[in-house]
Coordinates of C-alpha atoms and ligand atoms in Angstrom, one line a residue:
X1 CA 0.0 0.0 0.0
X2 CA 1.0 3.7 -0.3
X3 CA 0.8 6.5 2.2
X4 CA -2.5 7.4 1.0
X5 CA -4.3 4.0 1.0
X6 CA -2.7 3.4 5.0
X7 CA -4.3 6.9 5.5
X8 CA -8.0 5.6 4.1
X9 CA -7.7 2.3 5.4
X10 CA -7.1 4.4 8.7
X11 CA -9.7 6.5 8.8
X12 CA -12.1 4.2 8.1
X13 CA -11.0 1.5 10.9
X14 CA -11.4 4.7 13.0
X15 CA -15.0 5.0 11.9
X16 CA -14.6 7.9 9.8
X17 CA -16.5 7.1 6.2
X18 CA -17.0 10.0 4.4
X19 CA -14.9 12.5 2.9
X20 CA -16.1 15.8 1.3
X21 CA -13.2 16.8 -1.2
X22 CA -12.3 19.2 -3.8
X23 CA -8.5 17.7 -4.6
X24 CA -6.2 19.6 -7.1
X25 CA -2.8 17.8 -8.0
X26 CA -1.0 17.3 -4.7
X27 CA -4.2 15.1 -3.9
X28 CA -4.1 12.7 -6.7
X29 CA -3.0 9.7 -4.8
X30 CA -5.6 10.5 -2.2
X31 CA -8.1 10.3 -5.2
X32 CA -6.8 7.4 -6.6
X33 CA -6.8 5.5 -3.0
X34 CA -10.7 6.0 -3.1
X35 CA -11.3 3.5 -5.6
X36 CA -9.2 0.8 -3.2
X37 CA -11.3 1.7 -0.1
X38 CA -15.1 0.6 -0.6
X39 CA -15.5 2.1 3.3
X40 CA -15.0 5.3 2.1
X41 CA -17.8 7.7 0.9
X42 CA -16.5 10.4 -0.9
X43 CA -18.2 13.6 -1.8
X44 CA -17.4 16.2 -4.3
X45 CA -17.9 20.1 -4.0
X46 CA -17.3 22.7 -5.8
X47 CA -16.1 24.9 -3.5
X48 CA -14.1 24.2 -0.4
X49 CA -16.6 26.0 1.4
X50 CA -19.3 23.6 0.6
X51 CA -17.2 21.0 1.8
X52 CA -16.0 22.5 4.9
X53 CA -19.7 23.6 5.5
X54 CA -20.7 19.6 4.6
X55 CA -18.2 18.1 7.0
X56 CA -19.6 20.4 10.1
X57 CA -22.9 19.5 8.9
X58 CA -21.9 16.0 8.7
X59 CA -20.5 16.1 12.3
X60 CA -23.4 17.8 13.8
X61 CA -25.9 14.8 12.6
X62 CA -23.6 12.0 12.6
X63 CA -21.4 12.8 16.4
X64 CA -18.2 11.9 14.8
X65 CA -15.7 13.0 11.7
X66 CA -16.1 13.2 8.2
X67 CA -12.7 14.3 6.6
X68 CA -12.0 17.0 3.9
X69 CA -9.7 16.9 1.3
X70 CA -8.2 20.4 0.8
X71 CA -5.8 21.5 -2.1
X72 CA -3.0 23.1 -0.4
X73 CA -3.1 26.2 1.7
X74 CA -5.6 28.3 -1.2
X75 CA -8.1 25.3 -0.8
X76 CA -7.8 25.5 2.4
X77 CA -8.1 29.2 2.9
X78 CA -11.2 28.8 0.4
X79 CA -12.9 26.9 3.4
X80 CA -11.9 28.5 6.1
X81 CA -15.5 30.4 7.2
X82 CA -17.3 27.4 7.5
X83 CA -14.1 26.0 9.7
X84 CA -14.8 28.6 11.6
X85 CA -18.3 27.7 12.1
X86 CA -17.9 24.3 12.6
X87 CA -14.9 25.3 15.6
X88 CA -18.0 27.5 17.0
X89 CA -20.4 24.2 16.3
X90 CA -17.9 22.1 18.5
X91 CA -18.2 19.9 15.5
X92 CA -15.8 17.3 14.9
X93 CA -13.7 17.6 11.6
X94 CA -10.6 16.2 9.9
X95 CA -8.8 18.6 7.1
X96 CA -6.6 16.7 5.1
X97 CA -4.5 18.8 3.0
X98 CA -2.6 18.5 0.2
X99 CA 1.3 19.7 0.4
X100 CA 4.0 20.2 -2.3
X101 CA 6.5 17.0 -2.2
X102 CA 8.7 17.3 1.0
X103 CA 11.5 18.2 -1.5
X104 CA 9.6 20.4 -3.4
X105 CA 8.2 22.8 -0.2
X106 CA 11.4 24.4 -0.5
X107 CA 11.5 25.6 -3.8
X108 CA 8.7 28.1 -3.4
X109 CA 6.8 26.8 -6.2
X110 CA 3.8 29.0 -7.3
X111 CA 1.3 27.3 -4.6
X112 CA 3.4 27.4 -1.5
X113 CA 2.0 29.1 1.2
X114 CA 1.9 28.5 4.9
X115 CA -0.3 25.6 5.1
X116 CA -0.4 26.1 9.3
X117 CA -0.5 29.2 9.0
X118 CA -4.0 29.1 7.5
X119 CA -5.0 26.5 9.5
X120 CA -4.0 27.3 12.9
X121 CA -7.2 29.6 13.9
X122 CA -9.6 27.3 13.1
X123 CA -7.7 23.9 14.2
X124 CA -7.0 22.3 17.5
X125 CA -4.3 20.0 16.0
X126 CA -2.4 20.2 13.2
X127 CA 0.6 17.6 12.1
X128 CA 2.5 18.1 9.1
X129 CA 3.0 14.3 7.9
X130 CA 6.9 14.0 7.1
X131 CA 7.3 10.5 5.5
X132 CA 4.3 7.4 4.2
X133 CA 5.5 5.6 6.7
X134 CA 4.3 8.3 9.6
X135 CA 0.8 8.8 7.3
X136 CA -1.2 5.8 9.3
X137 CA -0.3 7.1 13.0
X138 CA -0.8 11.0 12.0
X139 CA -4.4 9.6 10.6
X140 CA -5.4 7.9 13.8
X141 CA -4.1 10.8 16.2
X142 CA -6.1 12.9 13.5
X143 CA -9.4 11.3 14.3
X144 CA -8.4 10.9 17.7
X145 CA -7.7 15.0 18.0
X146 CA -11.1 15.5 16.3
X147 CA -13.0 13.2 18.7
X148 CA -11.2 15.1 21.6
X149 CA -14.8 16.4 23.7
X150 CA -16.4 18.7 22.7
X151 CA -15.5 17.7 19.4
X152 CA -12.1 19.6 17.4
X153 CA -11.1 20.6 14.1
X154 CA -7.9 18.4 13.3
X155 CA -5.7 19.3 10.1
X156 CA -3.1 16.7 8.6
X157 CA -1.1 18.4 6.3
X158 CA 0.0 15.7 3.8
X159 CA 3.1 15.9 1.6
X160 CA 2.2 14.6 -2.1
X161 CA 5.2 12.1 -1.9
X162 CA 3.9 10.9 1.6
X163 CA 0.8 9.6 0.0
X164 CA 2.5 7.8 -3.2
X165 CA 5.5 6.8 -1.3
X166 CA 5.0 2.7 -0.3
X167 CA 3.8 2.6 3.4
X168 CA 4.1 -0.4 5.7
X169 CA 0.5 -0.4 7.5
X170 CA -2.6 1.3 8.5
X171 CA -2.8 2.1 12.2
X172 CA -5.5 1.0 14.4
X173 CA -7.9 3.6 15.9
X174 CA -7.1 5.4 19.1
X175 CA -9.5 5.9 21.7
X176 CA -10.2 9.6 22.2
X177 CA -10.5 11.1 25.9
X178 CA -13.5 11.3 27.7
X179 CA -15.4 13.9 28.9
X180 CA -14.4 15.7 32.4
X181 CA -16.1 14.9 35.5
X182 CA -18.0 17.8 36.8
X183 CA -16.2 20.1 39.5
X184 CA -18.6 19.3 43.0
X185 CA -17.8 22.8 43.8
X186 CA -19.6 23.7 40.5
X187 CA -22.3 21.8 41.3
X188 CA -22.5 22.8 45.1
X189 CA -23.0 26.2 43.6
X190 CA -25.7 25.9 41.8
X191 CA -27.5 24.2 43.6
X192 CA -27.3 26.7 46.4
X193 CA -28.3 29.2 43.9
X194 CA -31.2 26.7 42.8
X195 CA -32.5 26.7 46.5
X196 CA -31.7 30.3 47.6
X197 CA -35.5 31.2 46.3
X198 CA -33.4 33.8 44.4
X199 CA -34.3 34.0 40.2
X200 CA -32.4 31.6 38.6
X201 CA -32.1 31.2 34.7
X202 CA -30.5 28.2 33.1
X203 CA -27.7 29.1 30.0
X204 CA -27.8 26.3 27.7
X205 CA -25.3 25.0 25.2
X206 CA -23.6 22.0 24.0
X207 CA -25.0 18.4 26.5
X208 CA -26.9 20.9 28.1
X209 CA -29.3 20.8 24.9
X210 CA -29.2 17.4 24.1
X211 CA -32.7 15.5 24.7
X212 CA -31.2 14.0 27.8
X213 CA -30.0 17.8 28.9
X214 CA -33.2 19.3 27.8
X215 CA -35.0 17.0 29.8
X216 CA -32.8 17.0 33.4
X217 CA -33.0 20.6 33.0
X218 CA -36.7 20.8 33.1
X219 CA -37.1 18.7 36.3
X220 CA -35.1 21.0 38.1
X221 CA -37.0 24.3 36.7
X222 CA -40.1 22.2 37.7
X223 CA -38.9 21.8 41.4
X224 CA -36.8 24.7 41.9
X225 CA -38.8 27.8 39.6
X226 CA -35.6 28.5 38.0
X227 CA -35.6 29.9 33.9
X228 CA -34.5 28.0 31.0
X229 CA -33.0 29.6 27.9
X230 CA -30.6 28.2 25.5
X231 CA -27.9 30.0 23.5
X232 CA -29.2 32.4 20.5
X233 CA -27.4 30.0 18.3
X234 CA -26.8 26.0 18.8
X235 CA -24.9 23.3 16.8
X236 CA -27.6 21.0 17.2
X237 CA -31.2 21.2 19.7
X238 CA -33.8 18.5 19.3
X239 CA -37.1 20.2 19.3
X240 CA -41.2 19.6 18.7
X241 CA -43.1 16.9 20.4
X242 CA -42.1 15.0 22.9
X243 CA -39.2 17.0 23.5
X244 CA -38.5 20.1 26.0
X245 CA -38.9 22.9 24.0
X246 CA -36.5 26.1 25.6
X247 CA -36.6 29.9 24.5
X248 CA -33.4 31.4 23.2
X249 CA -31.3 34.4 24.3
X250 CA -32.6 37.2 21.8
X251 CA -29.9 38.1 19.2
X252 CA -30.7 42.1 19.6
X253 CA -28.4 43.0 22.6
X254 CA -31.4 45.4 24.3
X255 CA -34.3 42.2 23.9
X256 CA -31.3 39.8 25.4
X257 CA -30.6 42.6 28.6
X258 CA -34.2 42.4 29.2
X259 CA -35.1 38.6 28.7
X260 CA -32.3 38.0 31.6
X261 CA -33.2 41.3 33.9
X262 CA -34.1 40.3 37.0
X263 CA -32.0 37.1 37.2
X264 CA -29.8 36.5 40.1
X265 CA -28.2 33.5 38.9
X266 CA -26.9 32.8 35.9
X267 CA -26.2 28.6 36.0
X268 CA -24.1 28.1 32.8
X269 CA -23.6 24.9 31.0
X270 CA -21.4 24.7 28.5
X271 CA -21.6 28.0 27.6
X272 CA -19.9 31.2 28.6
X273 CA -22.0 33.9 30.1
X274 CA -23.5 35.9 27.5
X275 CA -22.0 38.7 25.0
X276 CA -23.6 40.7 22.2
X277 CA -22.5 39.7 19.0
X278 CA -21.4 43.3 18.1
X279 CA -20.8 46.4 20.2
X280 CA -22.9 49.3 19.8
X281 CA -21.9 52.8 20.4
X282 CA -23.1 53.4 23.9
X283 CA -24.3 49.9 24.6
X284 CA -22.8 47.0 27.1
X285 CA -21.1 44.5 25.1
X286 CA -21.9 41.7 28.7
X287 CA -25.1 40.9 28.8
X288 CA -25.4 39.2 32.4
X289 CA -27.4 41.5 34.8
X290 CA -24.8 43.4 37.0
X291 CA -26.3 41.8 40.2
X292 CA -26.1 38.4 38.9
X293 CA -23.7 36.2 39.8
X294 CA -22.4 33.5 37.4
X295 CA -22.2 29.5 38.1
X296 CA -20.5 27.9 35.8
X297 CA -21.9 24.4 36.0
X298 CA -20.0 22.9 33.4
X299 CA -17.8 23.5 30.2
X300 CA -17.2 22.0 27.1
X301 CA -15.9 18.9 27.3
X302 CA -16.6 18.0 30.6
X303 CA -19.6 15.4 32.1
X304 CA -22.6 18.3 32.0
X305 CA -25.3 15.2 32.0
X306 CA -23.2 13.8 35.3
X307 CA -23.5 17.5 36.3
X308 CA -27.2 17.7 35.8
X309 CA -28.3 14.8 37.2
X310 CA -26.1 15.6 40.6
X311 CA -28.1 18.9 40.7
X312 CA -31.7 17.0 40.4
X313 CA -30.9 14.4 43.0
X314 CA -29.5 17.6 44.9
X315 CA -32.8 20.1 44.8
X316 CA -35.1 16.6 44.7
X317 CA -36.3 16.5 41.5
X318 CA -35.9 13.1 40.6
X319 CA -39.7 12.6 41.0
X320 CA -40.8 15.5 38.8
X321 CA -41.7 15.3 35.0
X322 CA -40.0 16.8 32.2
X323 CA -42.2 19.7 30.8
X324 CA -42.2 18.2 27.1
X325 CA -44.4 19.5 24.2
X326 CA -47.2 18.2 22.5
X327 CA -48.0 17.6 19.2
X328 CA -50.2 20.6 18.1
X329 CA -49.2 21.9 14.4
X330 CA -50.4 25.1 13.1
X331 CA -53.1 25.2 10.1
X332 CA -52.0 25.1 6.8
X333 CA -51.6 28.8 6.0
X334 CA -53.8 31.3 3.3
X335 CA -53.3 34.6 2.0
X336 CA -49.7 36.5 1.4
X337 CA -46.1 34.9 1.5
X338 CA -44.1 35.9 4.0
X339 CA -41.9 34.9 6.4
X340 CA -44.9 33.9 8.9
X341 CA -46.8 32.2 6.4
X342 CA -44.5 30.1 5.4
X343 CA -43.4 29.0 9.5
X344 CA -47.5 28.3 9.6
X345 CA -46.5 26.0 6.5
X346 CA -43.4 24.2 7.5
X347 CA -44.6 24.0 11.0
X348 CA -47.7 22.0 9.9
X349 CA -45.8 19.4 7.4
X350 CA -42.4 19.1 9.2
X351 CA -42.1 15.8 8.5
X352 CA -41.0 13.2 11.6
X353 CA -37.2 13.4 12.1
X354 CA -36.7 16.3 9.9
X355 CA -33.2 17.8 10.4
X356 CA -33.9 21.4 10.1
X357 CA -30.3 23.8 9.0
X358 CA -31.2 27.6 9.6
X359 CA -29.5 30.0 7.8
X360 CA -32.5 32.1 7.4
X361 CA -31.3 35.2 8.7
X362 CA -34.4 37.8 9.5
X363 CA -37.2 35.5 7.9
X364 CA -36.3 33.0 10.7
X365 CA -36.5 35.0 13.8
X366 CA -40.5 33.6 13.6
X367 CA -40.0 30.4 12.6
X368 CA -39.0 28.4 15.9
X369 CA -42.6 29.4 17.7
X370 CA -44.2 27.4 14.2
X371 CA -42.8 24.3 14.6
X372 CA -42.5 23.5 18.9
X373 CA -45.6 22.1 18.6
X374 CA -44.5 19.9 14.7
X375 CA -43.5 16.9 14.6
X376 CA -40.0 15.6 16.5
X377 CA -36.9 17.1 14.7
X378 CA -33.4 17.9 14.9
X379 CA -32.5 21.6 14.3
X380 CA -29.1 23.4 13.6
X381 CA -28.1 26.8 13.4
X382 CA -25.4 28.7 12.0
X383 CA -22.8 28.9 14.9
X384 CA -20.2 30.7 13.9
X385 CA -22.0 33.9 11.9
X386 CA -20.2 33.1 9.0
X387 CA -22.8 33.5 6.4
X388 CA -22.8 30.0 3.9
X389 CA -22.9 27.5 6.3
X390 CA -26.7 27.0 5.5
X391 CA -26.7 24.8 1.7
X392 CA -23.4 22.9 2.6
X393 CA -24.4 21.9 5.9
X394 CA -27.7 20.5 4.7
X395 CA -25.5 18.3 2.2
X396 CA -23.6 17.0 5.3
X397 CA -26.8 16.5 7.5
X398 CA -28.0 14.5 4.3
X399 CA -25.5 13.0 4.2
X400 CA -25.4 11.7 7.9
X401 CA -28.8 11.2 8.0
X402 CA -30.2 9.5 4.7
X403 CA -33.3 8.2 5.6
X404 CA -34.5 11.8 7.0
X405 CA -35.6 15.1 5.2
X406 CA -33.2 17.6 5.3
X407 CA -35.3 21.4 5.4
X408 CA -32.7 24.0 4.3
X409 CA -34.0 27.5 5.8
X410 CA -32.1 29.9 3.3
X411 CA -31.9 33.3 3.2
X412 CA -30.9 34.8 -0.4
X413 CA -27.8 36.4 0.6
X414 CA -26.4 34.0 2.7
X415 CA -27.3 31.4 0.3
X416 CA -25.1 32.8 -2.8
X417 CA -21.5 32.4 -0.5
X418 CA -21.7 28.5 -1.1
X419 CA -24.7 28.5 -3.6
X420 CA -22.9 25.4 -5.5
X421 CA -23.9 22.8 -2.7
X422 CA -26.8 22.4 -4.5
X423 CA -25.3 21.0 -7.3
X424 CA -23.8 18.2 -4.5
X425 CA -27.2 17.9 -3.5
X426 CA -28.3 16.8 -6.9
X427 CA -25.4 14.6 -7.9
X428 CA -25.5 13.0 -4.6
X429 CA -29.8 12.5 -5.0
X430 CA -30.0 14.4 -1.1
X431 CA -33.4 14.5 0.5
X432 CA -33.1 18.5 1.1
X433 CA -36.0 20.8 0.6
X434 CA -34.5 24.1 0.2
X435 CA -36.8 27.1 1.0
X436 CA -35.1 30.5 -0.5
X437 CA -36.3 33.6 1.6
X438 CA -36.3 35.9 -1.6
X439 CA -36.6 39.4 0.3
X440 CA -33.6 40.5 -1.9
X441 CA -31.9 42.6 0.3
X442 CA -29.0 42.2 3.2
X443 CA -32.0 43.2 5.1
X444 CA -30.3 42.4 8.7
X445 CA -27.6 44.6 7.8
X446 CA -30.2 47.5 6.3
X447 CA -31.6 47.0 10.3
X448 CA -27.8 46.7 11.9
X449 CA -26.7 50.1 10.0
X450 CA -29.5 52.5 11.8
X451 CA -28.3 50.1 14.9
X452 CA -24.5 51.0 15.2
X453 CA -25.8 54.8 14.5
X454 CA -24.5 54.6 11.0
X455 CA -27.4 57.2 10.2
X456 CA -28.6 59.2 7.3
X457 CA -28.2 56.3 4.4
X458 CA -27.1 57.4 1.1
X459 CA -28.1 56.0 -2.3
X460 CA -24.2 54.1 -2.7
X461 CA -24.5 53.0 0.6
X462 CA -28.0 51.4 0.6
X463 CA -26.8 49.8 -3.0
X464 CA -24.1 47.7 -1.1
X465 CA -26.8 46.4 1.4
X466 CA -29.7 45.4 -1.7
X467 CA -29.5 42.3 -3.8
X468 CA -31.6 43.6 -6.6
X469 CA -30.9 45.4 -10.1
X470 CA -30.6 42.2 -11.1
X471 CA -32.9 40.0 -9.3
X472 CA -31.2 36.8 -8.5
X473 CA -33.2 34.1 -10.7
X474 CA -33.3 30.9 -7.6
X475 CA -35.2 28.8 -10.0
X476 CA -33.1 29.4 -12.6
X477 CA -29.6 28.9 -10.4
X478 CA -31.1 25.5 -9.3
X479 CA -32.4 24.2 -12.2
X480 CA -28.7 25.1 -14.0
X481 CA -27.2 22.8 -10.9
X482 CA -29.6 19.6 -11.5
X483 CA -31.8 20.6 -8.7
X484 CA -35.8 21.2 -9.6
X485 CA -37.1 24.4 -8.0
X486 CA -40.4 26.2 -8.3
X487 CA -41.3 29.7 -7.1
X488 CA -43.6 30.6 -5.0
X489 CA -45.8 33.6 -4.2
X490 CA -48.5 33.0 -2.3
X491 CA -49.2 31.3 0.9
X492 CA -51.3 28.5 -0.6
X493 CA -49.3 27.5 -3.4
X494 CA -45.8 27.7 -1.1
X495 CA -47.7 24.9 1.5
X496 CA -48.8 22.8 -1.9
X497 CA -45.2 23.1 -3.1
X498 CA -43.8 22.2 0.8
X499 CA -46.3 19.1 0.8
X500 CA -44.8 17.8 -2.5
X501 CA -41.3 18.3 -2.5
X502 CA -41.7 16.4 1.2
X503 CA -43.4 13.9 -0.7
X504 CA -40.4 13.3 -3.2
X505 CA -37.4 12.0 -3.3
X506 CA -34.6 14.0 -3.8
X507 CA -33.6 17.9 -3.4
X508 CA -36.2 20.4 -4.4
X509 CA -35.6 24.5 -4.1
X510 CA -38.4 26.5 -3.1
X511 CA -38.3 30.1 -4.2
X512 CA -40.4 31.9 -1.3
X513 CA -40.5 35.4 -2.7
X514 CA -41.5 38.1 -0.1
Ligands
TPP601 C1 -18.6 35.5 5.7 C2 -19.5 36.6 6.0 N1 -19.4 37.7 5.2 C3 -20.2 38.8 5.4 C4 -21.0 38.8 6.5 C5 -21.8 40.1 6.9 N2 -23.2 39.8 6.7 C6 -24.0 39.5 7.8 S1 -25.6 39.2 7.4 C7 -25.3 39.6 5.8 C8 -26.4 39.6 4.8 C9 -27.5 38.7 5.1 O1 -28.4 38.8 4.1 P1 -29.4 37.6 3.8 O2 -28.6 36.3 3.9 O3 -30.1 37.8 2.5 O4 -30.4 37.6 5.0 P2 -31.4 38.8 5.4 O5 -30.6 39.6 6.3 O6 -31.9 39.5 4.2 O7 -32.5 38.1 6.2 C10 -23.9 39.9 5.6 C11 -23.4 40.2 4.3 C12 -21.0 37.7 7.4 N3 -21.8 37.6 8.5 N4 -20.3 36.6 7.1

């Protein structure tokens, strides 16, 4: 075998099975290897940002590592957004990168560039391999790295003549850490907090939100009063019946000051306590009340289930029920298309187990209070606010997740970073159901410009935050990409157009124009 077949054969002993690509020449031995490894899924995109943005999408659904393949440090720098979303997702990644020959690096050949350099904001681990021989073990502490709780990106840097040079053996898969056990100071704390008969308000992230967080969580806001709010944006929350369904911390700083005012206690778990996303003249960038105090009940990577638990036997909540929704849809919806008509829609045809990826900027802001009361589903937000995370991710949740309907919540701008996943989505037959929020405008950034106090807009300026003069043609862009779209207009012929695409196999683009 060669360094690149130990590498594969690797991986997949490792349990890592898919790998989202776009190779140039470096990478030809990688590509070749695919054909001798029948474990191996491999995915193309045309951009590394759709494949970056598939492998966090990927890791979010499927709990462990897809691996790119990255040509050099310009592929790499192509996909570096959606690395940093995925870093902010927690998600699990390995980059494999293509290098310049080891005796070719120093020659400063036209694509040189520092390969770690690029990589080092977005990765916890990075190993330059140095010989095929040292490919197999890099590959395992790869995975290994990425696995790490709360789940890391990991970049192996791979030399062109490491992967066709013979290599002696795969490696066999390392056992990554596990997670921390929770501080008993941490958990002391809150629970003094819990039982002072002060306001108490949960901060949720990470275990925290997972079905069994959701619901430990609840019991102890049943017993002890306390509030429940998750992060404004999660990797991953299961929501809709059956499950506990949590408010989030508004995104506007002022609505996210007064959703916490008149907390005590902020009990955070795996999270940090909460900042706005921008600063704003004359505004606090912390958001905590200043008489709160802050718990910290656990961080990533550490036991927050073990944590939770200790805190219910703790306040004596082991008896009390989780408060979980029922299943109560909303009416199909009539009239105009916006973005509330089209919640009403989605919210009432969600199919069971949908994975939901929001990247619907402003038309979203509705849409979880539609769909608590749906069907059970997964749902996944852009972490990172990196816009283009929203079409590749929903290739990698498809990808995780065959048998369930992938609902891509795209907003028109956002969706035009990475607008080539849908070609993926069509060459790889992906159950996605796209729905295009055409409001053509940046029209979060036409609110955030009277927000910093950016005032008195001029024509050039307002140009650079309006997507119209030409109107992007969705239904056009799709169809050119193998991906059947329709347009829609009206509330009635959007939920008929929802209802069928859900009832066919295969990606479908819904151009909601509002
Ligand atoms: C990579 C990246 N580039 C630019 C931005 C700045 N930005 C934030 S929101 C936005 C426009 C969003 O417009 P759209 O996706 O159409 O959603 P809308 O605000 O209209 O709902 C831009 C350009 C960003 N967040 N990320």
């Amino acid at each position: 075998m060669n360094g690149a077949q130990s590498l594969l054969e690797t991986f997949v002993n490792a349990g890592v099975e898919v790998c989202f690509t776009n190779p140039g020449t470096s990478e030809m031995h990688f590509v070749a290897a695919l054909d001798t490894q029948a474990r191996m899924r491999a995915v193309l995109g045309l951009f590394e940002g759709v494949v970056t943005g598939a492998a966090d999408g990927y890791a979010r659904m499927a709990g462990k590592p897809a691996c790119t393949l990255l040509h050099l440090g310009p592929g790499l720098a192509n996909g570096l957004a959606n690395l940093h979303n995925a870093r902010r997702a927690r998600s699990p990644v390995i980059n494999v990168v293509g290098e310049h020959a080891t005796y070719h690096r120093h020659l400063d050949a036209p694509l040189t560039s520092d390969i770690e350099g690029f990589a080092g904001p977005v990765s916890a681990w990075i190993r330059v391999s140095e010989s095929a021989d040292a490919v197999a073990a890099d590959a395992a502490e790869a995975v290994r790295a990425a696995m790490t709780p709360p789940g890391q990106i990991a970049t192996l840097i791979l030399p062109a003549d490491t992967a066709w040079n013979d290599a002696s053996a795969s490696a066999p898969a390392l056992a990554p850490p596990a997670l921390k056990a929770p501080a008993g100071d941490a958990v002391e704390a809150a629970v003094r907090a819990l039982v002072s008969g002060e306001p108490c308000t949960f901060l949720l992230n990470g275990l925290g939100v997972s079905e069994a967080g959701l619901r430990l969580v609840s019991r102890i806001a049943g017993k002890t009063g306390a509030r429940i709010m998750g992060d404004t944006f999660i990797s991953r929350i299961p929501r809709g019946a059956g499950r506990v369904n949590i408010g989030r911390l508004p995104y506007f700083a002022e609505q996210a000051e007064e959703a916490l005012a008149g907390t005590r206690h902020l009990i955070v778990v795996d999270t940090k306590a909460p900042v706005s996303f921008f600063a704003y003249p004359g505004r606090a960038s912390e958001l905590t009340p200043r008489d709160a105090s802050i718990h910290q009940l656990s961080t990533p990577g550490s036991d927050a289930l073990a944590a939770l638990e200790a805190v219910v036997d703790a306040v004596g909540a082991s008896d009390v029920p989780a408060d979980v929704a029922t299943l109560d849809r909303p009416e199909p919806p009539s009239g105009k298309l916006a973005p509330e008509t089209i919640a009403q829609a989605l919210g009432a045809l969600l199919p069971e187990q949908a994975i939901v990826v929001n990247e619907a900027a402003t038309s979203g802001f509705g849409i979880p209070a539609f769909t608590s009361g749906s069907a059970p589903h997964d749902w996944l937000d852009l972490t990172g606010g990196a816009i283009g995370m929203g079409l590749p991710a929903a290739v990698g949740a498809a990808v995780a997740c065959p048998e369930r309907r992938v609902v891509a919540l795209q907003a028109d701008g956002s969706a035009m970073y990475t607008v080539q996943a849908l070609w993926t989505m069509a060459r790889e037959s992906l159950d996605v159901t796209v729905i295009l929020f055409a409001n053509r405008k940046y029209a979060i950034l036409q609110v955030e410009f009277m927000r910093v106090g950016a005032h008195n807009p001029g024509p050039k300026a307002m140009s650079m935050l309006d997507l119209s003069n030409p109107d992007l043609a969705f239904v056009d862009l799709a169809r050119g990409m193998g991906v059947p779209a329709v347009q829609a207009t009206d509330a009635a012929s959007f939920h008929e157009a929802l209802a069928r695409s859900f009832a066919t196999p295969g990606p479908f683009l819904i151009e909601a124009v509002i």
